[in-house]
mmCIF file of C-alpha atoms and ligand atoms in Angstrom:
data_model
loop_
_atom_site.group_PDB
_atom_site.id
_atom_site.type_symbol
_atom_site.label_atom_id
_atom_site.label_comp_id
_atom_site.label_asym_id
_atom_site.label_seq_id
_atom_site.Cartn_x
_atom_site.Cartn_y
_atom_site.Cartn_z
ATOM 1 C CA MET A 1 0.000 0.000 0.000
ATOM 2 C CA LYS A 2 1.185 3.515 -0.759
ATOM 3 C CA PHE A 3 -0.009 6.143 1.674
ATOM 4 C CA ILE A 4 0.494 9.681 0.404
ATOM 5 C CA THR A 5 -0.195 12.650 2.661
ATOM 6 C CA VAL A 6 -0.535 16.113 1.162
ATOM 7 C CA ASP A 7 -1.410 19.404 2.788
ATOM 8 C CA THR A 8 -4.252 20.680 0.645
ATOM 9 C CA TYR A 9 -7.358 19.314 -1.027
ATOM 10 C CA ASP A 10 -6.150 20.877 -4.264
ATOM 11 C CA LYS A 11 -2.942 18.804 -4.197
ATOM 12 C CA LEU A 12 -4.928 15.672 -3.353
ATOM 13 C CA SER A 13 -7.196 16.290 -6.330
ATOM 14 C CA ARG A 14 -4.307 16.942 -8.716
ATOM 15 C CA GLN A 15 -2.441 13.822 -7.634
ATOM 16 C CA ALA A 16 -5.544 11.662 -7.940
ATOM 17 C CA ALA A 17 -6.275 13.162 -11.365
ATOM 18 C CA ASN A 18 -2.665 12.505 -12.390
ATOM 19 C CA ILE A 19 -2.993 8.828 -11.491
ATOM 20 C CA ILE A 20 -6.300 8.514 -13.372
ATOM 21 C CA SER A 21 -4.970 10.329 -16.416
ATOM 22 C CA ALA A 22 -1.832 8.157 -16.460
ATOM 23 C CA GLN A 23 -4.120 5.124 -16.433
ATOM 24 C CA VAL A 24 -6.120 6.446 -19.408
ATOM 25 C CA ILE A 25 -3.001 7.485 -21.340
ATOM 26 C CA LEU A 26 -1.386 4.072 -20.848
ATOM 27 C CA LYS A 27 -4.614 2.172 -21.580
ATOM 28 C CA PRO A 28 -7.063 4.328 -23.551
ATOM 29 C CA ASP A 29 -9.837 1.723 -23.254
ATOM 30 C CA SER A 30 -9.570 1.500 -19.482
ATOM 31 C CA VAL A 31 -12.486 0.475 -17.307
ATOM 32 C CA LEU A 32 -12.629 3.093 -14.567
ATOM 33 C CA GLY A 33 -14.533 2.401 -11.373
ATOM 34 C CA LEU A 34 -15.847 5.763 -10.222
ATOM 35 C CA ALA A 35 -17.143 7.203 -6.977
ATOM 36 C CA THR A 36 -19.428 9.983 -5.810
ATOM 37 C CA GLY A 37 -19.386 12.076 -2.636
ATOM 38 C CA SER A 38 -17.599 15.365 -2.118
ATOM 39 C CA SER A 39 -14.065 13.902 -2.093
ATOM 40 C CA PRO A 40 -13.752 13.201 -5.853
ATOM 41 C CA LEU A 41 -15.223 16.540 -6.978
ATOM 42 C CA GLY A 42 -11.809 18.239 -7.233
ATOM 43 C CA THR A 43 -10.388 15.232 -9.084
ATOM 44 C CA TYR A 44 -13.179 15.349 -11.665
ATOM 45 C CA LYS A 45 -12.735 19.115 -12.045
ATOM 46 C CA GLN A 46 -9.022 18.671 -12.706
ATOM 47 C CA LEU A 47 -9.614 15.877 -15.215
ATOM 48 C CA ILE A 48 -12.154 18.064 -17.047
ATOM 49 C CA GLU A 49 -9.575 20.864 -17.216
ATOM 50 C CA TRP A 50 -6.941 18.555 -18.703
ATOM 51 C CA TYR A 51 -9.505 17.132 -21.127
ATOM 52 C CA GLU A 52 -10.332 20.674 -22.277
ATOM 53 C CA LYS A 53 -6.628 21.331 -22.841
ATOM 54 C CA GLY A 54 -6.488 18.232 -25.019
ATOM 55 C CA ASP A 55 -4.327 16.230 -22.631
ATOM 56 C CA ILE A 56 -6.735 13.322 -21.998
ATOM 57 C CA ASP A 57 -9.084 11.463 -24.284
ATOM 58 C CA PHE A 58 -11.940 9.528 -22.690
ATOM 59 C CA SER A 59 -13.512 8.366 -25.962
ATOM 60 C CA GLN A 60 -12.604 4.714 -25.405
ATOM 61 C CA VAL A 61 -13.090 4.649 -21.641
ATOM 62 C CA THR A 62 -15.851 2.689 -19.930
ATOM 63 C CA SER A 63 -16.939 3.645 -16.425
ATOM 64 C CA VAL A 64 -18.743 1.696 -13.745
ATOM 65 C CA ASN A 65 -19.936 3.539 -10.675
ATOM 66 C CA LEU A 66 -19.984 2.109 -7.211
ATOM 67 C CA ASP A 67 -23.487 2.809 -6.078
ATOM 68 C CA GLU A 68 -26.885 4.489 -6.320
ATOM 69 C CA TYR A 69 -29.691 5.379 -3.944
ATOM 70 C CA VAL A 70 -32.695 3.086 -4.136
ATOM 71 C CA GLY A 71 -35.710 4.908 -5.553
ATOM 72 C CA LEU A 72 -33.877 7.829 -7.195
ATOM 73 C CA ASP A 73 -33.671 7.900 -10.973
ATOM 74 C CA GLY A 74 -31.216 9.849 -13.081
ATOM 75 C CA THR A 75 -33.495 12.888 -13.325
ATOM 76 C CA ASN A 76 -33.384 13.350 -9.546
ATOM 77 C CA ASP A 77 -30.648 15.841 -8.735
ATOM 78 C CA GLN A 78 -29.663 13.821 -5.663
ATOM 79 C CA SER A 79 -29.120 10.616 -7.618
ATOM 80 C CA TYR A 80 -25.581 9.471 -8.248
ATOM 81 C CA ARG A 81 -26.312 9.180 -11.986
ATOM 82 C CA TYR A 82 -27.206 12.879 -12.001
ATOM 83 C CA PHE A 83 -24.077 13.651 -9.957
ATOM 84 C CA MET A 84 -21.815 11.817 -12.403
ATOM 85 C CA ASP A 85 -23.429 13.343 -15.484
ATOM 86 C CA ASN A 86 -23.245 16.871 -14.125
ATOM 87 C CA ASN A 87 -19.896 16.773 -12.387
ATOM 88 C CA PHE A 88 -17.997 14.734 -14.934
ATOM 89 C CA PHE A 89 -19.497 12.899 -17.901
ATOM 90 C CA ASN A 90 -21.230 15.899 -19.502
ATOM 91 C CA HIS A 91 -17.918 17.756 -19.600
ATOM 92 C CA ILE A 92 -15.679 15.125 -21.198
ATOM 93 C CA ASN A 93 -15.842 12.992 -24.329
ATOM 94 C CA ILE A 94 -16.752 9.696 -22.671
ATOM 95 C CA LYS A 95 -19.593 8.003 -24.565
ATOM 96 C CA LYS A 96 -22.678 8.112 -22.347
ATOM 97 C CA GLU A 97 -23.572 4.578 -23.378
ATOM 98 C CA ASN A 98 -20.260 3.457 -21.875
ATOM 99 C CA THR A 99 -21.053 4.905 -18.446
ATOM 100 C CA PHE A 100 -22.744 2.584 -15.974
ATOM 101 C CA VAL A 101 -24.366 3.345 -12.632
ATOM 102 C CA PRO A 102 -26.513 0.750 -10.837
ATOM 103 C CA ASP A 103 -30.219 1.413 -11.445
ATOM 104 C CA GLY A 104 -31.748 2.259 -8.075
ATOM 105 C CA CYS A 105 -35.220 2.147 -9.616
ATOM 106 C CA ALA A 106 -34.963 -1.347 -11.087
ATOM 107 C CA LYS A 107 -38.055 -3.428 -10.287
ATOM 108 C CA ASP A 108 -35.898 -6.379 -9.273
ATOM 109 C CA LEU A 109 -32.888 -4.996 -7.444
ATOM 110 C CA THR A 110 -31.368 -8.441 -6.884
ATOM 111 C CA ALA A 111 -31.397 -9.083 -10.626
ATOM 112 C CA GLU A 112 -30.003 -5.582 -11.165
ATOM 113 C CA GLY A 113 -27.113 -6.382 -8.811
ATOM 114 C CA ASP A 114 -26.385 -9.727 -10.450
ATOM 115 C CA GLY A 115 -26.520 -8.145 -13.902
ATOM 116 C CA TYR A 116 -24.177 -5.358 -12.793
ATOM 117 C CA ASP A 117 -21.570 -7.866 -11.576
ATOM 118 C CA MET A 118 -21.863 -9.902 -14.764
ATOM 119 C CA HIS A 119 -21.448 -6.754 -16.785
ATOM 120 C CA ILE A 120 -18.266 -5.787 -14.913
ATOM 121 C CA LYS A 121 -16.955 -9.296 -15.511
ATOM 122 C CA SER A 122 -17.772 -9.064 -19.213
ATOM 123 C CA LEU A 123 -15.754 -5.847 -19.413
ATOM 124 C CA GLY A 124 -12.768 -7.756 -18.058
ATOM 125 C CA GLY A 125 -13.029 -6.206 -14.585
ATOM 126 C CA ILE A 126 -12.052 -2.774 -13.392
ATOM 127 C CA ASP A 127 -8.621 -1.374 -14.240
ATOM 128 C CA LEU A 128 -8.625 1.437 -11.699
ATOM 129 C CA GLN A 129 -11.170 1.875 -8.925
ATOM 130 C CA LEU A 130 -11.505 5.300 -7.334
ATOM 131 C CA LEU A 131 -12.895 5.234 -3.800
ATOM 132 C CA GLY A 132 -13.841 7.651 -1.071
ATOM 133 C CA ILE A 133 -14.404 6.494 2.488
ATOM 134 C CA GLY A 134 -17.352 7.122 4.779
ATOM 135 C CA LEU A 135 -16.877 8.168 8.388
ATOM 136 C CA ASP A 136 -17.877 4.665 9.481
ATOM 137 C CA GLY A 137 -15.399 3.084 7.047
ATOM 138 C CA HIS A 138 -17.859 2.340 4.258
ATOM 139 C CA ILE A 139 -16.638 2.079 0.682
ATOM 140 C CA GLY A 140 -19.264 2.448 -2.008
ATOM 141 C CA PHE A 141 -22.197 1.866 0.311
ATOM 142 C CA ASN A 142 -20.760 -1.276 1.928
ATOM 143 C CA GLU A 143 -21.700 -0.453 5.473
ATOM 144 C CA PRO A 144 -20.184 -2.037 8.620
ATOM 145 C CA ASP A 145 -21.633 -5.514 8.897
ATOM 146 C CA SER A 146 -20.870 -8.943 10.317
ATOM 147 C CA VAL A 147 -19.655 -10.113 6.893
ATOM 148 C CA PHE A 148 -18.059 -8.666 3.763
ATOM 149 C CA VAL A 149 -20.728 -8.909 1.054
ATOM 150 C CA LYS A 150 -19.248 -9.981 -2.262
ATOM 151 C CA SER A 151 -21.863 -9.131 -4.854
ATOM 152 C CA THR A 152 -23.633 -5.937 -5.862
ATOM 153 C CA HIS A 153 -26.482 -5.761 -3.380
ATOM 154 C CA VAL A 154 -29.056 -3.617 -1.609
ATOM 155 C CA VAL A 155 -28.048 -2.165 1.755
ATOM 156 C CA ASP A 156 -29.884 -0.427 4.543
ATOM 157 C CA LEU A 157 -27.960 2.770 5.149
ATOM 158 C CA HIS A 158 -26.742 3.313 8.674
ATOM 159 C CA GLU A 159 -28.017 6.224 10.711
ATOM 160 C CA SER A 160 -24.580 7.911 10.660
ATOM 161 C CA THR A 161 -24.374 7.658 6.854
ATOM 162 C CA ILE A 162 -27.883 9.092 6.453
ATOM 163 C CA LYS A 163 -26.884 11.934 8.737
ATOM 164 C CA ALA A 164 -23.569 12.552 6.935
ATOM 165 C CA ASN A 165 -25.198 12.510 3.500
ATOM 166 C CA SER A 166 -28.159 14.664 4.567
ATOM 167 C CA ARG A 167 -25.974 17.713 3.871
ATOM 168 C CA PHE A 168 -26.788 17.247 0.177
ATOM 169 C CA PHE A 169 -30.567 17.005 0.780
ATOM 170 C CA ALA A 170 -33.165 19.527 2.005
ATOM 171 C CA ASN A 171 -33.415 17.559 5.252
ATOM 172 C CA GLU A 172 -32.531 14.198 6.761
ATOM 173 C CA ASN A 173 -35.979 12.717 6.010
ATOM 174 C CA GLU A 174 -35.348 13.070 2.293
ATOM 175 C CA VAL A 175 -32.243 10.867 2.317
ATOM 176 C CA PRO A 176 -33.155 7.435 0.927
ATOM 177 C CA LYS A 177 -32.842 4.697 3.519
ATOM 178 C CA GLN A 178 -31.446 2.155 1.095
ATOM 179 C CA ALA A 179 -28.878 1.997 -1.671
ATOM 180 C CA ILE A 180 -27.568 -0.508 -4.169
ATOM 181 C CA THR A 181 -23.805 -0.890 -4.035
ATOM 182 C CA MET A 182 -21.058 -2.776 -5.758
ATOM 183 C CA GLY A 183 -19.876 -5.484 -3.385
ATOM 184 C CA MET A 184 -16.378 -6.353 -2.286
ATOM 185 C CA ALA A 185 -15.670 -8.869 -5.060
ATOM 186 C CA SER A 186 -15.694 -6.368 -7.932
ATOM 187 C CA ILE A 187 -13.880 -3.778 -5.817
ATOM 188 C CA MET A 188 -11.180 -6.205 -4.667
ATOM 189 C CA GLN A 189 -10.746 -7.607 -8.189
ATOM 190 C CA ALA A 190 -9.950 -4.126 -9.541
ATOM 191 C CA LYS A 191 -6.360 -4.117 -10.771
ATOM 192 C CA LYS A 192 -5.566 -0.879 -8.957
ATOM 193 C CA ILE A 193 -7.334 1.011 -6.207
ATOM 194 C CA LEU A 194 -7.048 4.702 -5.468
ATOM 195 C CA LEU A 195 -8.699 5.890 -2.255
ATOM 196 C CA ILE A 196 -8.927 9.586 -1.512
ATOM 197 C CA ALA A 197 -9.902 11.205 1.764
ATOM 198 C CA ASN A 198 -9.666 14.712 3.078
ATOM 199 C CA GLY A 199 -10.385 16.503 6.301
ATOM 200 C CA ALA A 200 -9.274 15.819 9.877
ATOM 201 C CA ALA A 201 -12.584 13.997 10.520
ATOM 202 C CA LYS A 202 -11.419 11.151 8.248
ATOM 203 C CA LYS A 203 -8.083 10.606 10.007
ATOM 204 C CA GLY A 204 -9.389 8.221 12.679
ATOM 205 C CA ILE A 205 -11.232 5.974 10.260
ATOM 206 C CA LEU A 206 -8.235 5.873 7.879
ATOM 207 C CA GLU A 207 -6.041 4.687 10.736
ATOM 208 C CA LYS A 208 -8.558 1.983 11.634
ATOM 209 C CA ALA A 209 -9.026 0.921 8.016
ATOM 210 C CA PHE A 210 -5.387 0.715 6.976
ATOM 211 C CA PHE A 211 -3.513 0.069 10.207
ATOM 212 C CA GLY A 212 -6.098 -1.790 12.307
ATOM 213 C CA PRO A 213 -7.518 -5.308 12.130
ATOM 214 C CA ILE A 214 -9.238 -6.462 8.946
ATOM 215 C CA THR A 215 -12.895 -6.686 9.865
ATOM 216 C CA PRO A 216 -16.244 -6.214 8.107
ATOM 217 C CA MET A 217 -17.082 -3.779 10.900
ATOM 218 C CA VAL A 218 -14.602 -1.461 9.115
ATOM 219 C CA PRO A 219 -15.410 -2.314 5.485
ATOM 220 C CA ALA A 220 -12.443 -0.432 3.982
ATOM 221 C CA SER A 221 -10.056 -2.582 6.052
ATOM 222 C CA ILE A 222 -10.422 -5.332 3.432
ATOM 223 C CA LEU A 223 -8.298 -3.127 1.156
ATOM 224 C CA GLN A 224 -5.252 -4.121 3.233
ATOM 225 C CA LEU A 225 -5.440 -7.427 1.338
ATOM 226 C CA HIS A 226 -5.325 -5.766 -2.087
ATOM 227 C CA PRO A 227 -1.928 -5.804 -3.822
ATOM 228 C CA ASP A 228 -2.104 -2.339 -5.390
ATOM 229 C CA VAL A 229 -3.739 0.334 -3.247
ATOM 230 C CA THR A 230 -2.812 4.002 -3.144
ATOM 231 C CA VAL A 231 -4.328 6.217 -0.473
ATOM 232 C CA ILE A 232 -4.079 9.980 -0.784
ATOM 233 C CA TYR A 233 -4.975 11.924 2.330
ATOM 234 C CA SER A 234 -5.133 15.634 2.926
ATOM 235 C CA GLU A 235 -5.900 16.890 6.398
ATOM 236 C CA ASN A 236 -7.433 20.096 4.990
HETATM 237 C C1 LIG B 301 -21.141 8.286 0.086
HETATM 238 C C2 LIG B 301 -20.724 7.393 -1.075
HETATM 239 C C3 LIG B 301 -19.326 6.861 -0.892
HETATM 240 C C4 LIG B 301 -18.395 7.977 -0.479
HETATM 241 C C5 LIG B 301 -18.851 8.532 0.838
HETATM 242 C C6 LIG B 301 -17.926 9.611 1.405
HETATM 243 O O1 LIG B 301 -21.704 7.577 1.127
HETATM 244 N N1 LIG B 301 -21.608 6.309 -1.276
HETATM 245 O O2 LIG B 301 -18.893 6.244 -2.094
HETATM 246 O O3 LIG B 301 -17.079 7.499 -0.379
HETATM 247 O O4 LIG B 301 -20.128 9.095 0.617
HETATM 248 O O5 LIG B 301 -18.323 10.830 0.913
HETATM 249 P P1 LIG B 301 -17.497 12.155 1.026
HETATM 250 O O6 LIG B 301 -16.421 12.046 0.020
HETATM 251 O O7 LIG B 301 -18.485 13.233 0.692
HETATM 252 O O8 LIG B 301 -16.992 12.242 2.419
#
C-alpha cells in the first residue's frame, strides 16, 4: 500500500487526477470504477480541465460507478447518476452509453445487482477503482456488517451515513434509507485502487481501516489485502 499525505485538497485532487490520467493514457480503453461524494469533486474538475486542454481522451473509456440510492432515478438531482453526469461525464468525451451506474429504480434490485456484476466481468473487470471512504469506514455503500458482502447488493444505510449525507438534501428525512452498491468482489478484483480522503474527521477511520484489524465492521479494512492500493490523504 502507498499512503500519500498532502497538505491541501487541491494537491490531493491533482495527484488523484494525475494517477487517473496516467491510467487512461497508458490504456485508452480503461475500465474506470468511479465514486461519488464530495471527495472526488476536485479530481473530476481537474480531469475536465486537462480534457479541455487536449491532454486526456476519454472516448474509449468505460466507467462503472460504485453505487446508487434506491428509488432515485437519473433525473433526480440527488441521484448518483445525475451527480456523475453533471460533475464529470457531460464535460468530457466519454460516450454516455459506456457509463454505468446501478439502477436504483430497477423493479428487481437483486437481478439488477447480479446483472451489474456480470457486466463488470464481461468488461474484463475494473482497471482502476476510485474510492472515497465514509466516516464509518464504508466504501461504495458497503456499510459495517458482520460479513463482507461480495456481490452488488441492496443495503440499509446506517443512521450515521444518512446523517452525513443529509448535507446534500433539504433535510434528513429526504435521504433514501437504502442503496444498491457494488460489493467487495468487484472492488477487490480491480487491478488498482485509489482511495482519496480529506479533512481531519477522516483521520481516525483511515487509521482503523489501513492500520487496524481487517474486519467487516470497518469495510475499507479489506483493502489491506489488495496488492495495489494508493491512499491519498489531505488533512485540509
Ligand atoms: C457516500 C458514497 C461513498 C463515499 C462517501 C464519502 O456515502 N456512497 O462512495 O465514499 O459518501 O463521501 P465524502 O467524500 O463526501 O466524504
